mmCIF file of C-alpha atoms in Angstrom:
data_model
loop_
_atom_site.group_PDB
_atom_site.id
_atom_site.type_symbol
_atom_site.label_atom_id
_atom_site.label_comp_id
_atom_site.label_asym_id
_atom_site.label_seq_id
_atom_site.Cartn_x
_atom_site.Cartn_y
_atom_site.Cartn_z
ATOM 1 C CA MET Y 21 21.350 7.086 5.844
ATOM 2 C CA SER Y 22 20.755 4.904 2.684
ATOM 3 C CA LEU Y 23 18.868 1.955 2.106
ATOM 4 C CA THR Y 24 20.205 -1.424 1.825
ATOM 5 C CA LEU Y 25 17.134 -3.472 0.266
ATOM 6 C CA THR Y 26 17.276 -7.196 -0.988
ATOM 7 C CA ASP Y 27 15.188 -8.432 -3.412
ATOM 8 C CA GLN Y 28 12.705 -9.833 -0.829
ATOM 9 C CA ASP Y 29 12.815 -6.633 0.719
ATOM 10 C CA LYS Y 30 11.814 -4.827 -2.381
ATOM 11 C CA ALA Y 31 9.000 -7.133 -3.155
ATOM 12 C CA THR Y 32 7.713 -6.567 0.529
ATOM 13 C CA LEU Y 33 7.690 -2.823 -0.081
ATOM 14 C CA ARG Y 34 5.741 -2.998 -3.688
ATOM 15 C CA THR Y 35 3.523 -5.641 -1.798
ATOM 16 C CA ALA Y 36 2.681 -3.649 1.119
ATOM 17 C CA ALA Y 37 1.948 -0.351 -1.290
ATOM 18 C CA TYR Y 38 0.074 -2.015 -3.917
ATOM 19 C CA GLY Y 39 -1.586 -4.279 -1.828
ATOM 20 C CA ALA Y 40 -2.710 -1.391 -0.171
ATOM 21 C CA VAL Y 41 -4.695 0.219 -2.830
ATOM 22 C CA SER Y 42 -5.815 -3.525 -3.636
ATOM 23 C CA LEU Y 43 -7.665 -4.010 -0.334
ATOM 24 C CA LEU Y 44 -9.108 -0.417 -0.460
ATOM 25 C CA ALA Y 45 -10.941 -1.110 -3.747
ATOM 26 C CA ALA Y 46 -11.946 -4.830 -2.446
ATOM 27 C CA ALA Y 47 -13.785 -2.607 0.016
ATOM 28 C CA ASP Y 48 -15.530 -0.758 -2.482
ATOM 29 C CA ALA Y 49 -16.395 -3.997 -4.045
ATOM 30 C CA ALA Y 50 -19.757 -3.008 -4.709
ATOM 31 C CA GLY Y 51 -18.900 0.912 -6.132
ATOM 32 C CA SER Y 52 -15.724 1.487 -8.410
ATOM 33 C CA PRO Y 53 -13.208 -1.145 -7.321
ATOM 34 C CA HIS Y 54 -11.607 -0.601 -11.061
ATOM 35 C CA ARG Y 55 -11.172 3.161 -10.659
ATOM 36 C CA ILE Y 56 -10.510 2.963 -7.095
ATOM 37 C CA ALA Y 57 -7.212 0.483 -7.823
ATOM 38 C CA ALA Y 58 -6.257 2.353 -11.020
ATOM 39 C CA ASN Y 59 -5.872 5.941 -9.197
ATOM 40 C CA GLY Y 60 -4.241 4.354 -6.482
ATOM 41 C CA SER Y 61 -1.849 3.097 -8.003
ATOM 42 C CA ILE Y 62 -1.207 5.567 -10.529
ATOM 43 C CA ALA Y 63 -0.840 7.845 -6.898
ATOM 44 C CA LEU Y 64 2.332 5.291 -6.187
ATOM 45 C CA THR Y 65 4.002 6.170 -9.758
ATOM 46 C CA THR Y 66 4.396 9.401 -8.098
ATOM 47 C CA ALA Y 67 6.519 8.449 -5.372
ATOM 48 C CA THR Y 68 9.703 9.613 -4.773
ATOM 49 C CA GLY Y 69 12.865 8.903 -3.144
ATOM 50 C CA PRO Y 70 14.455 5.462 -2.743
ATOM 51 C CA VAL Y 71 10.521 3.854 -2.049
ATOM 52 C CA GLY Y 72 9.867 5.861 -5.321
ATOM 53 C CA HIS Y 73 12.541 3.821 -7.122
ATOM 54 C CA VAL Y 74 11.569 0.624 -5.894
ATOM 55 C CA LEU Y 75 7.693 1.613 -6.290
ATOM 56 C CA ALA Y 76 8.543 2.484 -10.045
ATOM 57 C CA GLU Y 77 10.132 -1.010 -11.018
ATOM 58 C CA LYS Y 78 8.153 -2.796 -13.318
ATOM 59 C CA SER Y 79 8.344 -6.177 -11.593
ATOM 60 C CA ALA Y 80 5.223 -8.379 -10.918
ATOM 61 C CA VAL Y 81 3.502 -8.085 -7.030
ATOM 62 C CA LYS Y 82 2.653 -11.024 -6.157
ATOM 63 C CA GLY Y 83 -0.401 -12.342 -3.580
ATOM 64 C CA LEU Y 84 -2.840 -9.801 -4.564
ATOM 65 C CA ASP Y 85 -4.889 -12.296 -6.016
ATOM 66 C CA GLY Y 86 -6.871 -13.533 -3.007
ATOM 67 C CA ARG Y 87 -10.528 -15.068 -3.310
ATOM 68 C CA SER Y 88 -11.538 -13.137 -0.814
ATOM 69 C CA VAL Y 89 -10.806 -9.850 1.147
ATOM 70 C CA ALA Y 90 -9.987 -11.774 4.230
ATOM 71 C CA GLU Y 91 -7.342 -13.585 2.120
ATOM 72 C CA LEU Y 92 -5.782 -10.346 0.771
ATOM 73 C CA ALA Y 93 -6.023 -8.907 4.170
ATOM 74 C CA ASP Y 94 -3.965 -11.561 5.053
ATOM 75 C CA HIS Y 95 -1.212 -10.834 2.856
ATOM 76 C CA VAL Y 96 -1.188 -7.177 2.624
ATOM 77 C CA LEU Y 97 -1.194 -6.302 6.155
ATOM 78 C CA PRO Y 98 1.895 -8.094 7.454
ATOM 79 C CA ALA Y 99 3.393 -6.989 4.683
ATOM 80 C CA LEU Y 100 2.586 -3.194 5.405
ATOM 81 C CA THR Y 101 3.958 -3.781 8.784
ATOM 82 C CA ALA Y 102 7.161 -5.389 7.712
ATOM 83 C CA ALA Y 103 7.804 -2.975 5.001
ATOM 84 C CA ALA Y 104 7.414 -0.294 7.617
ATOM 85 C CA THR Y 105 9.732 -2.313 10.426
ATOM 86 C CA LEU Y 106 12.172 -2.671 7.856
ATOM 87 C CA LEU Y 107 12.431 0.539 6.903
ATOM 88 C CA ARG Y 108 12.458 2.380 10.199
ATOM 89 C CA ALA Y 109 15.208 0.282 11.095
ATOM 90 C CA GLN Y 110 17.469 1.568 7.895
ATOM 91 C CA ASP Y 111 16.097 5.057 7.624
ATOM 92 C CA PRO Y 112 13.683 6.120 9.921
ATOM 93 C CA ALA Y 113 12.698 9.499 7.427
ATOM 94 C CA GLU Y 114 12.340 6.583 4.629
ATOM 95 C CA ALA Y 115 9.927 5.382 6.137
ATOM 96 C CA ASP Y 116 7.954 8.096 6.808
ATOM 97 C CA ASN Y 117 8.108 8.833 3.162
ATOM 98 C CA PHE Y 118 7.015 5.140 2.460
ATOM 99 C CA ARG Y 119 3.903 5.974 4.613
ATOM 100 C CA GLY Y 120 3.075 9.612 3.106
ATOM 101 C CA ILE Y 121 3.142 7.290 0.035
ATOM 102 C CA VAL Y 122 0.635 4.971 0.741
ATOM 103 C CA ASP Y 123 -1.636 7.699 2.430
ATOM 104 C CA VAL Y 124 -1.671 9.896 -0.748
ATOM 105 C CA ALA Y 125 -2.279 6.612 -2.840
ATOM 106 C CA LEU Y 126 -5.558 6.047 -0.665
ATOM 107 C CA ALA Y 127 -6.566 9.405 -0.312
ATOM 108 C CA THR Y 128 -6.210 9.429 -4.466
ATOM 109 C CA ALA Y 129 -8.320 6.374 -4.733
ATOM 110 C CA VAL Y 130 -10.930 7.463 -2.191
ATOM 111 C CA GLN Y 131 -11.266 11.011 -4.134
ATOM 112 C CA SER Y 132 -12.032 8.709 -7.489
ATOM 113 C CA ARG Y 133 -15.407 7.592 -6.263
ATOM 114 C CA LYS Y 134 -18.345 9.671 -6.011
ATOM 115 C CA GLY Y 135 -19.399 10.833 -2.598
ATOM 116 C CA GLU Y 136 -17.867 9.802 0.966
ATOM 117 C CA PRO Y 137 -15.982 6.636 1.511
ATOM 118 C CA THR Y 138 -18.046 3.793 2.348
ATOM 119 C CA PRO Y 139 -18.025 2.398 5.802
ATOM 120 C CA ALA Y 140 -16.284 -0.643 4.993
ATOM 121 C CA MET Y 141 -13.107 1.772 2.963
ATOM 122 C CA ALA Y 142 -13.017 3.700 6.032
ATOM 123 C CA GLU Y 143 -12.495 0.867 8.276
ATOM 124 C CA MET Y 144 -10.444 -1.044 5.599
ATOM 125 C CA THR Y 145 -8.233 2.497 5.498
ATOM 126 C CA ARG Y 146 -8.566 2.232 9.262
ATOM 127 C CA LYS Y 147 -6.643 -1.327 9.046
ATOM 128 C CA ILE Y 148 -3.851 -0.289 6.767
ATOM 129 C CA ASN Y 149 -2.867 2.736 9.137
ATOM 130 C CA GLU Y 150 -3.118 0.479 11.926
ATOM 131 C CA ALA Y 151 -0.808 -2.074 10.001
ATOM 132 C CA LEU Y 152 1.653 0.821 9.334
ATOM 133 C CA THR Y 153 1.969 1.961 12.790
ATOM 134 C CA ALA Y 154 2.356 -1.551 14.197
ATOM 135 C CA ALA Y 155 6.284 -1.028 13.586
#
């Protein structure tokens, strides 16, 4: 199967993936949020397949400048569900690829932190995974 993505679909995919990394960084605000965001974003650039091409596009990701974690989550979590739903409807294998891409980015982001993830980071990861599987 091949994907047919509109510009809005592509924006949703980028918002979902980069937003997930941003949420995880925000959940570790007292730790190393910049390192988490940088390493998670770098991991997203290693994505392959049609989603990898979308994530590699150099367009700005809008809506990731929330004034609070709650505001950011209100934007990103629905985007994760929408992205998973969109991909599952067009190409289930690519939906699995997208989930794997996000999982790797989150794991990479967590590894950049010294020590175990905080309870807040673990809870944010759970919410991100829940949004991905709500589709």
